[in-house]
């Protein structure tokens, strides 16, 4: 089955710890995105990547980092500099420049111990 | 700055009671408007993309319409399984990376 997978489903972070969220897609999509969802707020864009080895900051990139070494993978690291990391993190992908629709993965819920 | 406002925040319907959800937007040239459905604890599921005023799309009990300032998601004779949060998002023509601006969503509950 083609789709987007995110792991783990739940992740717990201790103070001062960096954690990495996985996002993999087998849709052969070029662009990938990371969003953060908080209760009562719309999805907010953290980072996005349109091609391998290239990525851009979104609206709330501080305290996060990403890499795009392979077309199918776009991991997100939540660093210790992110002071309020508790949220639902969503990864999305889109086919290419002339295709607009983004498709989402199942999400990872990050909680702070 | 692109903005999306969804109303109402929450809506309770009886099974079979038709209604509409609203998505008002301001954007510097619309490339597309998107509707998603999100169940609790899950990722958004794509429903529709609308590109120009006057366009309509349908899927089962759902129908999405678009004007120059807003979009409506009409739900006809809803069933309890239609209960979810419905998200609206816009993409501007001149945006980099095809980024989306989302509204806060409308939480729909359909009672049997």
mmCIF file of N, CA and C in Angstrom, chain B residues 8-56:
data_model
loop_
_atom_site.group_PDB
_atom_site.id
_atom_site.type_symbol
_atom_site.label_atom_id
_atom_site.label_comp_id
_atom_site.label_asym_id
_atom_site.label_seq_id
_atom_site.Cartn_x
_atom_site.Cartn_y
_atom_site.Cartn_z
ATOM 1 N N UNK B 8 -19.045 27.475 12.390
ATOM 2 C CA UNK B 8 -18.771 27.719 13.804
ATOM 3 C C UNK B 8 -17.587 26.890 14.292
ATOM 4 N N UNK B 9 -17.147 27.127 15.524
ATOM 5 C CA UNK B 9 -16.057 26.324 16.097
ATOM 6 C C UNK B 9 -16.526 24.903 16.321
ATOM 7 N N UNK B 10 -17.775 24.764 16.753
ATOM 8 C CA UNK B 10 -18.350 23.446 17.011
ATOM 9 C C UNK B 10 -19.806 23.447 16.570
ATOM 10 N N UNK B 11 -20.259 22.289 16.108
ATOM 11 C CA UNK B 11 -21.621 22.154 15.601
ATOM 12 C C UNK B 11 -22.154 20.783 15.981
ATOM 13 N N UNK B 12 -23.315 20.785 16.595
ATOM 14 C CA UNK B 12 -23.983 19.529 16.945
ATOM 15 C C UNK B 12 -25.239 19.393 16.094
ATOM 16 N N UNK B 13 -25.383 18.252 15.429
ATOM 17 C CA UNK B 13 -26.543 17.990 14.587
ATOM 18 C C UNK B 13 -27.171 16.667 14.983
ATOM 19 N N UNK B 14 -28.438 16.567 14.710
ATOM 20 C CA UNK B 14 -29.105 15.271 14.811
ATOM 21 C C UNK B 14 -28.915 14.545 13.483
ATOM 22 N N UNK B 15 -28.871 13.241 13.545
ATOM 23 C CA UNK B 15 -28.756 12.456 12.324
ATOM 24 C C UNK B 15 -29.851 12.876 11.348
ATOM 25 N N UNK B 16 -29.446 13.170 10.097
ATOM 26 C CA UNK B 16 -30.409 13.579 9.084
ATOM 27 C C UNK B 16 -30.627 15.080 8.992
ATOM 28 N N UNK B 17 -30.070 15.839 9.942
ATOM 29 C CA UNK B 17 -30.268 17.297 9.962
ATOM 30 C C UNK B 17 -29.163 17.967 9.143
ATOM 31 N N UNK B 18 -29.475 18.436 7.973
ATOM 32 C CA UNK B 18 -28.487 19.042 7.068
ATOM 33 C C UNK B 18 -28.012 20.396 7.577
ATOM 34 N N UNK B 19 -26.783 20.759 7.259
ATOM 35 C CA UNK B 19 -26.234 22.046 7.676
ATOM 36 C C UNK B 19 -25.008 22.386 6.827
ATOM 37 N N UNK B 20 -24.395 23.529 7.127
ATOM 38 C CA UNK B 20 -23.220 23.973 6.382
ATOM 39 C C UNK B 20 -22.145 24.492 7.314
ATOM 40 N N UNK B 21 -20.895 24.251 6.942
ATOM 41 C CA UNK B 21 -19.742 24.810 7.631
ATOM 42 C C UNK B 21 -19.148 25.910 6.747
ATOM 43 N N UNK B 22 -18.648 26.962 7.400
ATOM 44 C CA UNK B 22 -18.144 28.100 6.649
ATOM 45 C C UNK B 22 -16.634 28.240 6.771
ATOM 46 N N UNK B 23 -15.984 28.648 5.689
ATOM 47 C CA UNK B 23 -14.551 28.948 5.686
ATOM 48 C C UNK B 23 -14.372 30.283 4.957
ATOM 49 N N UNK B 24 -14.066 31.331 5.715
ATOM 50 C CA UNK B 24 -13.804 32.643 5.118
ATOM 51 C C UNK B 24 -12.300 32.823 4.981
ATOM 52 N N UNK B 25 -11.880 33.409 3.864
ATOM 53 C CA UNK B 25 -10.438 33.519 3.655
ATOM 54 C C UNK B 25 -10.061 34.856 3.031
ATOM 55 N N UNK B 26 -8.837 35.276 3.311
ATOM 56 C CA UNK B 26 -8.220 36.393 2.605
ATOM 57 C C UNK B 26 -6.859 35.904 2.143
ATOM 58 N N UNK B 27 -6.604 36.066 0.869
ATOM 59 C CA UNK B 27 -5.359 35.576 0.291
ATOM 60 C C UNK B 27 -5.014 36.445 -0.908
ATOM 61 N N UNK B 28 -3.727 36.616 -1.121
ATOM 62 C CA UNK B 28 -3.282 37.441 -2.244
ATOM 63 C C UNK B 28 -3.234 36.593 -3.510
ATOM 64 N N UNK B 29 -4.391 36.300 -4.055
ATOM 65 C CA UNK B 29 -4.469 35.460 -5.246
ATOM 66 C C UNK B 29 -4.573 33.999 -4.859
ATOM 67 N N UNK B 30 -5.744 33.410 -5.065
ATOM 68 C CA UNK B 30 -5.972 32.038 -4.614
ATOM 69 C C UNK B 30 -5.491 31.048 -5.664
ATOM 70 N N UNK B 31 -4.629 30.107 -5.224
ATOM 71 C CA UNK B 31 -4.273 28.993 -6.104
ATOM 72 C C UNK B 31 -5.214 27.817 -5.846
ATOM 73 N N UNK B 32 -5.551 27.589 -4.591
ATOM 74 C CA UNK B 32 -6.442 26.486 -4.274
ATOM 75 C C UNK B 32 -6.966 26.580 -2.855
ATOM 76 N N UNK B 33 -8.169 26.043 -2.634
ATOM 77 C CA UNK B 33 -8.741 25.940 -1.297
ATOM 78 C C UNK B 33 -9.007 24.472 -1.031
ATOM 79 N N UNK B 34 -8.634 24.011 0.147
ATOM 80 C CA UNK B 34 -8.647 22.586 0.463
ATOM 81 C C UNK B 34 -9.521 22.322 1.676
ATOM 82 N N UNK B 35 -10.263 21.223 1.616
ATOM 83 C CA UNK B 35 -11.018 20.729 2.760
ATOM 84 C C UNK B 35 -10.454 19.362 3.162
ATOM 85 N N UNK B 36 -10.269 19.223 4.484
ATOM 86 C CA UNK B 36 -9.807 17.958 5.056
ATOM 87 C C UNK B 36 -10.743 17.567 6.189
ATOM 88 N N UNK B 37 -10.801 16.277 6.440
ATOM 89 C CA UNK B 37 -11.517 15.740 7.596
ATOM 90 C C UNK B 37 -10.474 15.152 8.541
ATOM 91 N N UNK B 38 -10.603 15.431 9.840
ATOM 92 C CA UNK B 38 -9.664 14.871 10.808
ATOM 93 C C UNK B 38 -10.415 14.210 11.950
ATOM 94 N N UNK B 39 -10.148 12.932 12.152
ATOM 95 C CA UNK B 39 -10.685 12.201 13.299
ATOM 96 C C UNK B 39 -9.729 12.353 14.482
ATOM 97 N N UNK B 40 -10.236 12.226 15.710
ATOM 98 C CA UNK B 40 -9.386 12.437 16.894
ATOM 99 C C UNK B 40 -8.141 11.551 16.880
ATOM 100 N N UNK B 41 -6.981 12.170 17.097
ATOM 101 C CA UNK B 41 -5.735 11.415 17.180
ATOM 102 C C UNK B 41 -5.208 10.915 15.852
ATOM 103 N N UNK B 42 -5.766 11.378 14.736
ATOM 104 C CA UNK B 42 -5.338 10.918 13.422
ATOM 105 C C UNK B 42 -4.945 12.089 12.534
ATOM 106 N N UNK B 43 -4.279 11.796 11.430
ATOM 107 C CA UNK B 43 -3.917 12.831 10.488
ATOM 108 C C UNK B 43 -5.091 13.243 9.627
ATOM 109 N N UNK B 44 -5.067 14.462 9.094
ATOM 110 C CA UNK B 44 -6.148 14.921 8.216
ATOM 111 C C UNK B 44 -6.261 14.066 6.964
ATOM 112 N N UNK B 45 -7.514 13.837 6.579
ATOM 113 C CA UNK B 45 -7.814 13.078 5.364
ATOM 114 C C UNK B 45 -8.332 14.042 4.309
ATOM 115 N N UNK B 46 -7.721 14.027 3.141
ATOM 116 C CA UNK B 46 -8.095 14.946 2.072
ATOM 117 C C UNK B 46 -9.523 14.688 1.581
ATOM 118 N N UNK B 47 -10.277 15.788 1.410
ATOM 119 C CA UNK B 47 -11.627 15.686 0.864
ATOM 120 C C UNK B 47 -11.732 16.328 -0.517
ATOM 121 N N UNK B 48 -11.466 17.639 -0.593
ATOM 122 C CA UNK B 48 -11.683 18.379 -1.834
ATOM 123 C C UNK B 48 -10.610 19.445 -2.040
ATOM 124 N N UNK B 49 -10.370 19.763 -3.325
ATOM 125 C CA UNK B 49 -9.647 20.958 -3.715
ATOM 126 C C UNK B 49 -10.545 21.764 -4.645
ATOM 127 N N UNK B 50 -10.655 23.076 -4.355
ATOM 128 C CA UNK B 50 -11.423 23.986 -5.206
ATOM 129 C C UNK B 50 -10.467 25.060 -5.706
ATOM 130 N N UNK B 51 -10.609 25.436 -6.982
ATOM 131 C CA UNK B 51 -9.636 26.349 -7.575
ATOM 132 C C UNK B 51 -10.201 27.723 -7.917
ATOM 133 N N UNK B 52 -11.491 27.801 -8.281
ATOM 134 C CA UNK B 52 -12.014 29.088 -8.731
ATOM 135 C C UNK B 52 -13.453 29.267 -8.268
ATOM 136 N N UNK B 53 -13.839 30.538 -8.137
ATOM 137 C CA UNK B 53 -15.183 30.881 -7.677
ATOM 138 C C UNK B 53 -16.224 30.229 -8.580
ATOM 139 N N UNK B 54 -17.246 29.675 -7.948
ATOM 140 C CA UNK B 54 -18.307 29.004 -8.684
ATOM 141 C C UNK B 54 -18.122 27.500 -8.782
ATOM 142 N N UNK B 55 -16.947 27.041 -8.432
ATOM 143 C CA UNK B 55 -16.667 25.607 -8.518
ATOM 144 C C UNK B 55 -17.336 24.860 -7.371
ATOM 145 N N UNK B 56 -17.828 23.664 -7.653
ATOM 146 C CA UNK B 56 -18.464 22.809 -6.659
ATOM 147 C C UNK B 56 -17.920 21.391 -6.820
#
